[in-house]
Amino acid sequence: MNLARHSITATNPVQIFDTRFEADCQIFTTTTPAGFAVYQTWPLKLIRKREFTGGTLLAAVPCHTSSLLFLLGGGRSPLYPPNKVVIWDDAVGEEVAELEFRERVRGLACRRGWLAVSFRRRIVLFEVGETIIRRTEYDTCDNPRGLLAMATGAYSTLLAFPGRQMGHVQLVHLPPCIPPTPVGPPPSVPPSRPPPPPSKHPVSIIAAHDSSLNTLTVPQSGRMLATTSSRGTLVRIWDTLSGKLIRVFRRGSDKAEIYGVAFRPDEKEVCVWSDKGTVHVFSLMSGPSNRQSSLSPLASLIPYFDSEWSYAQYRIPAQASHISLSSSTSSSRSPTADITDEEKCMVGWIEAPSDRSESGRDPLMEYQLIALTYSGGWYRLSLPQGTSNISSLSAGGTPLSSSPPKASSHSRPRTNSVSSITSRTEKGKERERDKDRKDNRELILQEYRKYGRWDGWG
């Protein structure tokens, strides 16, 4: 039988300009050259998509799980000018308002009833209701990243942004955040009450770093603040009421660009991710969970030895090998240039059933991580529960929906020795491996999928 020769060509690579979670990580938004899409975080599901033909978007910022989104134009052919914020109501599928400024918008933060817009040297606050009212503005130091963070939990009040001096953070307290309106039957648990007012006036300035700030993050309650600097080696956790430094975590010893920090909803752990492609998890609880140097007794002389290192990590595999078969894209591209940054990612916390639940009983819920790469990778990661649960992915019993790119390192199984000398040597090596596994535990990959396309190939 004579068959014609056909060539197999790769589909176009996924191009994601921006991806971000809403406050509770129940949904996330993604902007691509086609428009924007809203996904359910877990189980991963495309909720809706909006396609535009007149230009591209830089970001679509969700306001909790409501139908309101704040759109920013960007890319080579922006749909909106860079000095505009467009309020989009997805319930009606159209623009309902827009805010125009004299300079480029650098960043946004929102919660129920409030919107904060950051510029190069100022922050402008708006109250969002039936109408949008400009309330006030604050001066900042040079803020090219548009950093700002807003607490989004019920009755929270905190807004954090760079102060007038480099490395400083200014704290402002807004009116308490309105709790969400309950949907469906009344809950069995009574609604939470507003916390009592603080006994003393909270601080307004925190001198966080000597160098410029790189990220600002607050939990939903606003009780803490996580800061990182341009050096990318340390993560500092602050008490926002007293302004005191609570913990100092070390991401690594070499310089890196930290992309983000996320608090666990119960505020017992925090995760950090950077351009090194590794997600680090630190414990905020007192105890020996985080790794520490064996030279920690010398911390009074050399502060480096007093550092706390992450107790669990996961290295996201390189995406270039499975994104495209023919394109020769560079790894150092900006999403504003209409080209995907392969190493950039976003990480958030979710609650999911544990694979350690007993059959016949209600599943135990546990906190897990969702990592979204700008090349379209969706990773669901679980925390290690002791060394016996981290050596093999198959022990979890959770099937993968598709195969992710392979990591470069593999652990070799232990083999039985036949001589006593070899046995002692192997035992010594095994003890070293056990120590390494204890000191450097890995997050467990539970599920891998692709997102960012809705043309049937994603």
XYZ file of C-alpha atoms in Angstrom:
458
model
C 0.000 0.000 0.000
C 1.450 3.309 -1.058
C 0.943 5.992 1.584
C 1.817 9.605 1.023
C 4.384 11.127 3.325
C 2.977 13.600 5.818
C 4.895 15.892 8.112
C 3.876 16.351 11.709
C 4.148 19.942 12.909
C 3.910 21.184 16.454
C 0.970 23.206 17.596
C 1.628 26.787 18.539
C 3.104 27.131 22.036
C 0.884 28.414 24.813
C 1.380 32.140 25.324
C 0.314 33.462 28.707
C 0.887 37.109 29.528
C -0.419 36.987 33.088
C -2.033 34.515 35.470
C -3.235 35.257 39.004
C -5.441 33.811 41.722
C -8.334 35.584 43.353
C -8.157 36.170 47.097
C -9.373 32.704 48.166
C -7.652 30.793 45.320
C -10.994 29.336 44.237
C -10.529 30.692 40.712
C -7.710 32.183 38.667
C -7.605 34.349 35.564
C -5.312 34.071 32.576
C -4.607 36.533 29.765
C -3.428 35.301 26.359
C -3.207 36.839 22.874
C -6.830 35.772 22.340
C -8.267 37.488 25.440
C -8.792 36.295 28.987
C -10.169 33.176 30.639
C -11.448 32.301 34.108
C -10.602 28.863 35.510
C -11.713 26.928 38.525
C -8.524 26.258 40.466
C -9.302 22.705 41.555
C -10.520 20.553 39.985
C -9.096 22.438 37.000
C -11.964 23.582 34.800
C -12.469 26.351 32.278
C -15.395 28.437 33.560
C -15.593 31.072 30.848
C -13.532 32.828 28.202
C -13.683 36.199 26.510
C -11.976 36.800 23.178
C -11.036 40.226 21.803
C -9.932 41.155 18.306
C -8.850 44.765 18.765
C -5.757 44.169 20.912
C -4.262 42.294 23.849
C -4.552 42.460 27.616
C -1.760 42.671 30.164
C -3.837 41.433 33.111
C -7.367 40.603 34.243
C -7.582 41.099 38.015
C -10.513 39.254 39.663
C -12.412 40.768 42.587
C -12.992 37.709 44.786
C -15.366 35.351 42.935
C -17.708 38.100 41.764
C -18.375 38.930 38.126
C -16.228 42.077 38.310
C -12.750 42.111 36.776
C -10.280 44.954 36.364
C -8.627 44.879 32.930
C -5.295 46.381 31.906
C -4.175 46.676 28.294
C -0.684 45.597 27.333
C 1.545 43.818 24.840
C 2.618 44.995 21.418
C -0.925 46.038 20.477
C -2.738 46.875 23.751
C -6.505 46.682 23.801
C -6.613 49.642 26.213
C -4.108 52.454 26.779
C -1.615 51.702 29.586
C -2.992 54.623 31.625
C -6.494 53.113 31.925
C -8.185 50.646 34.253
C -11.330 49.141 32.720
C -13.986 47.619 35.007
C -15.533 44.615 33.274
C -18.767 42.971 34.453
C -18.685 39.428 33.140
C -22.329 38.869 34.092
C -23.318 41.172 31.244
C -20.151 40.653 29.191
C -19.212 44.300 28.739
C -17.323 47.259 30.174
C -19.227 49.114 32.862
C -16.711 51.818 33.809
C -13.171 52.992 33.249
C -10.586 55.006 35.162
C -8.163 57.168 33.202
C -4.934 58.602 34.603
C -2.063 60.747 33.409
C 0.554 58.014 33.700
C 0.960 54.289 33.218
C -0.735 51.993 35.715
C 1.832 49.746 37.440
C -0.321 47.499 39.634
C -3.731 46.806 41.184
C -5.110 45.391 44.410
C -8.779 45.019 45.269
C -11.235 43.679 47.821
C -14.954 44.071 48.407
C -15.703 47.770 48.108
C -12.147 49.046 47.514
C -9.622 49.345 44.699
C -5.987 50.503 44.998
C -4.043 51.555 41.898
C -0.264 51.928 42.018
C 1.892 54.176 39.870
C 5.603 54.901 39.746
C 5.564 57.143 42.822
C 2.048 57.106 44.268
C -0.924 54.972 45.290
C -4.528 56.054 44.581
C -7.484 54.598 46.530
C -11.038 54.231 45.226
C -14.235 53.128 46.922
C -16.185 50.860 44.589
C -19.957 50.609 44.943
C -22.838 51.781 42.801
C -20.397 54.485 41.790
C -16.590 54.700 41.981
C -15.332 57.437 44.297
C -11.717 58.555 44.530
C -10.883 58.736 48.240
C -7.193 59.566 48.714
C -3.661 59.014 47.486
C -0.258 58.374 49.066
C 3.251 59.153 47.900
C 5.776 56.315 47.616
C 9.413 55.875 46.692
C 10.276 54.739 43.183
C 7.967 51.757 42.628
C 8.432 50.482 39.053
C 6.906 47.090 39.938
C 3.711 48.677 41.231
C 3.943 46.824 44.546
C 0.989 46.899 46.949
C -0.904 44.337 49.017
C -4.402 44.389 50.490
C -5.915 42.105 53.136
C -9.107 40.537 51.807
C -10.543 38.546 54.733
C -13.772 39.453 56.505
C -13.306 42.536 58.724
C -9.664 42.960 57.652
C -8.399 46.507 57.170
C -4.744 46.455 56.060
C -3.278 48.039 52.936
C 0.524 47.846 52.503
C 2.678 49.620 49.922
C 6.230 51.011 49.627
C 6.983 54.000 51.838
C 8.757 57.171 50.817
C 12.169 55.716 51.652
C 13.688 52.763 49.832
C 13.049 49.468 51.594
C 10.324 50.901 53.853
C 6.709 49.714 53.913
C 3.782 51.973 54.802
C 0.732 50.438 56.480
C -2.703 52.025 56.117
C -5.929 50.757 57.681
C -9.127 51.015 55.656
C -12.703 50.442 56.833
C -13.296 46.747 57.685
C -13.856 44.458 54.725
C -17.476 43.401 54.317
C -17.994 39.637 54.783
C -19.294 37.746 51.743
C -23.025 37.306 51.396
C -23.942 33.687 52.244
C -25.423 31.658 49.398
C -27.823 28.755 49.871
C -29.101 27.415 53.198
C -27.869 29.063 56.399
C -24.571 27.585 57.619
C -24.481 25.423 60.749
C -21.558 27.461 62.089
C -22.461 30.989 63.211
C -20.798 33.762 61.190
C -17.580 35.241 62.513
C -17.752 38.425 64.490
C -15.527 41.436 63.929
C -12.357 41.329 66.043
C -12.009 43.774 68.930
C -10.154 46.996 68.160
C -6.399 46.935 68.912
C -5.397 48.016 72.395
C -2.706 50.286 70.997
C -2.320 52.262 67.806
C -0.755 50.076 65.073
C 2.530 51.085 63.465
C 2.429 52.885 60.130
C 6.015 52.379 58.862
C 8.212 49.254 58.820
C 11.873 49.561 57.790
C 11.933 46.163 56.091
C 15.095 46.131 53.946
C 18.157 48.188 53.088
C 17.680 47.594 49.370
C 14.619 48.098 47.176
C 11.532 45.957 47.758
C 10.738 43.135 45.373
C 7.467 41.691 46.746
C 4.855 42.580 49.369
C 2.383 39.980 50.646
C -0.209 39.941 53.424
C -2.498 37.072 54.525
C -6.243 37.448 54.375
C -6.403 38.607 57.998
C -3.703 41.242 57.526
C -2.022 40.288 60.808
C 1.334 39.667 59.140
C 3.415 41.028 56.306
C 5.993 39.207 54.152
C 8.649 41.261 52.386
C 11.492 40.414 50.015
C 14.157 42.646 48.502
C 15.955 42.857 45.171
C 18.690 40.573 46.535
C 16.242 37.663 46.639
C 17.889 35.693 49.448
C 15.729 36.464 52.510
C 12.016 36.510 53.296
C 11.082 38.557 56.344
C 7.813 38.117 58.227
C 6.526 41.076 60.268
C 3.786 41.660 62.812
C 1.682 44.438 61.297
C 0.325 45.610 64.660
C 3.617 46.050 66.510
C 5.942 46.291 63.519
C 8.259 43.662 65.030
C 10.194 41.155 62.958
C 8.750 37.673 63.595
C 10.814 35.341 61.393
C 13.570 35.461 58.776
C 13.624 32.716 56.140
C 16.470 32.098 53.706
C 15.479 31.103 50.186
C 19.089 30.512 49.165
C 22.565 31.966 49.295
C 22.770 33.190 45.683
C 20.918 36.155 44.260
C 17.528 35.506 42.671
C 14.350 37.296 41.668
C 11.587 36.225 44.016
C 8.313 36.193 42.108
C 5.957 35.846 45.039
C 5.103 34.735 48.565
C 1.806 33.147 49.677
C 0.521 32.545 53.201
C -1.409 29.382 53.936
C -5.019 30.273 54.838
C -4.505 29.188 58.469
C -1.250 31.216 58.540
C 0.843 28.251 59.733
C 3.058 28.061 56.656
C 4.258 30.210 53.810
C 5.513 29.323 50.328
C 8.026 31.237 48.208
C 8.893 30.910 44.513
C 11.532 32.574 42.345
C 13.223 32.556 38.942
C 15.263 29.558 40.080
C 12.214 27.428 39.304
C 11.877 26.113 42.863
C 8.917 26.398 45.240
C 9.985 26.558 48.915
C 7.709 25.922 51.904
C 8.530 27.303 55.369
C 6.773 26.680 58.661
C 5.611 29.661 60.702
C 5.010 27.515 63.786
C 7.532 27.218 66.584
C 9.465 23.967 66.416
C 12.213 22.241 64.428
C 10.291 21.988 61.131
C 12.530 24.307 59.102
C 16.107 23.350 58.404
C 18.909 25.173 60.200
C 22.662 25.199 59.808
C 24.732 22.866 61.993
C 26.768 25.968 62.866
C 23.772 27.786 64.358
C 25.581 28.160 67.754
C 27.860 30.650 65.962
C 24.901 32.834 64.979
C 25.873 35.518 67.483
C 29.109 35.981 65.540
C 27.888 35.271 62.003
C 24.144 35.951 61.520
C 24.089 33.794 58.365
C 24.190 30.637 60.505
C 20.965 31.658 62.247
C 18.981 31.382 59.010
C 15.977 29.109 58.643
C 15.805 27.155 55.394
C 12.713 25.638 53.805
C 11.642 22.229 55.053
C 10.159 21.197 51.689
C 10.755 22.139 48.072
C 9.678 21.295 44.555
C 11.610 22.156 41.432
C 9.334 22.855 38.482
C 10.814 21.076 35.429
C 11.905 23.129 32.445
C 9.059 23.566 29.981
C 11.009 24.273 26.796
C 11.301 20.615 25.859
C 7.549 20.034 25.590
C 6.147 23.451 24.698
C 7.223 23.433 21.074
C 9.090 21.093 18.739
C 10.370 23.687 16.338
C 10.439 27.130 17.949
C 13.687 28.549 19.324
C 12.358 30.890 21.964
C 14.532 32.627 24.518
C 14.042 32.041 28.240
C 14.446 35.709 29.183
C 11.420 37.282 27.557
C 8.939 39.666 29.040
C 5.214 38.828 29.002
C 4.551 42.412 27.916
C 6.326 41.615 24.658
C 3.678 39.050 23.597
C 6.048 36.139 24.333
C 5.810 33.674 27.190
C 8.296 33.687 30.055
C 8.950 29.977 30.484
C 10.325 30.147 34.013
C 7.770 32.444 35.626
C 4.989 30.965 37.732
C 2.282 31.744 40.273
C 1.560 29.632 43.362
C -1.506 29.489 45.630
C -2.961 27.355 48.430
C -6.060 25.161 48.148
C -7.866 22.597 50.300
C -8.143 19.138 48.733
C -8.887 15.586 49.923
C -5.868 13.780 51.296
C -4.787 10.546 49.610
C -4.195 9.169 53.100
C -7.916 9.136 53.898
C -9.403 5.805 54.950
C -11.864 4.149 52.627
C -15.498 4.254 53.716
C -15.039 7.487 55.641
C -15.323 11.123 54.733
C -12.084 12.256 53.074
C -9.650 14.216 55.175
C -9.016 17.682 53.785
C -5.494 19.021 53.660
C -3.750 22.099 52.342
C -2.033 21.690 49.002
C -0.318 23.959 46.497
C -1.280 24.828 42.933
C 1.570 26.096 40.741
C 0.734 27.781 37.433
C 3.556 28.306 34.957
C 3.490 30.915 32.226
C 4.020 28.132 29.705
C 0.679 26.515 30.585
C 1.643 23.987 33.240
C -0.751 23.274 36.144
C 0.791 21.421 39.102
C -0.999 20.160 42.201
C 1.498 19.538 44.993
C 0.951 18.009 48.419
C 3.083 18.547 51.494
C 5.292 15.718 52.771
C 3.950 13.941 55.846
C 7.172 12.365 57.099
C 10.009 10.724 55.207
C 8.016 7.540 54.492
C 5.608 9.470 52.253
C 8.032 11.392 50.064
C 10.247 8.818 48.434
C 7.842 7.685 45.719
C 4.958 9.377 43.923
C 3.202 6.059 43.377
C 2.775 5.652 47.149
C 0.212 8.419 47.087
C -2.085 6.361 44.877
C -3.266 9.371 42.857
C -3.148 8.877 39.083
C -1.818 11.653 36.914
C -3.984 13.051 34.180
C -0.981 13.535 31.897
C 2.764 13.187 32.103
C 4.734 16.267 33.137
C 8.275 16.909 31.930
C 10.759 14.746 33.777
C 13.013 16.125 36.474
C 16.724 15.790 35.928
C 17.578 13.959 39.166
C 16.499 10.444 40.199
C 17.155 8.599 43.431
C 18.770 5.173 43.080
C 17.232 2.246 44.980
C 19.244 0.621 47.708
C 20.755 -2.766 46.808
C 21.639 -5.621 49.142
C 25.355 -6.198 49.630
C 27.067 -9.592 49.914
C 30.066 -8.716 52.046
C 30.230 -7.137 55.466
C 32.539 -4.387 54.252
C 30.191 -3.474 51.427
C 27.280 -3.707 53.839
C 28.861 -1.236 56.218
C 29.670 1.074 53.321
C 26.118 0.881 52.007
C 24.713 1.460 55.471
C 26.841 4.574 55.779
C 25.692 5.810 52.391
C 22.093 5.007 53.279
C 22.366 7.012 56.484
C 23.699 9.928 54.458
C 20.821 9.579 51.988
C 18.320 9.400 54.840
C 19.828 12.548 56.320
C 19.634 14.306 52.964
C 16.014 13.249 52.516
C 15.191 14.451 56.017
C 16.919 17.785 55.473
C 15.712 18.306 51.912
C 12.212 16.875 51.562
C 10.310 17.208 48.340
C 6.729 18.237 47.762
C 4.728 15.439 46.156
C 3.372 15.932 42.650
C -0.226 14.704 42.778
C -1.508 15.908 39.427
C -0.238 17.652 36.306
C -2.349 19.240 33.582
C -2.168 21.943 30.933
C -4.144 25.183 30.778
C -4.190 28.392 28.788
C -5.681 27.096 25.544
C -9.325 26.595 24.676
C -9.024 25.560 21.023
C -9.303 21.843 21.758
C -5.585 21.196 22.228
C -5.120 22.470 25.800
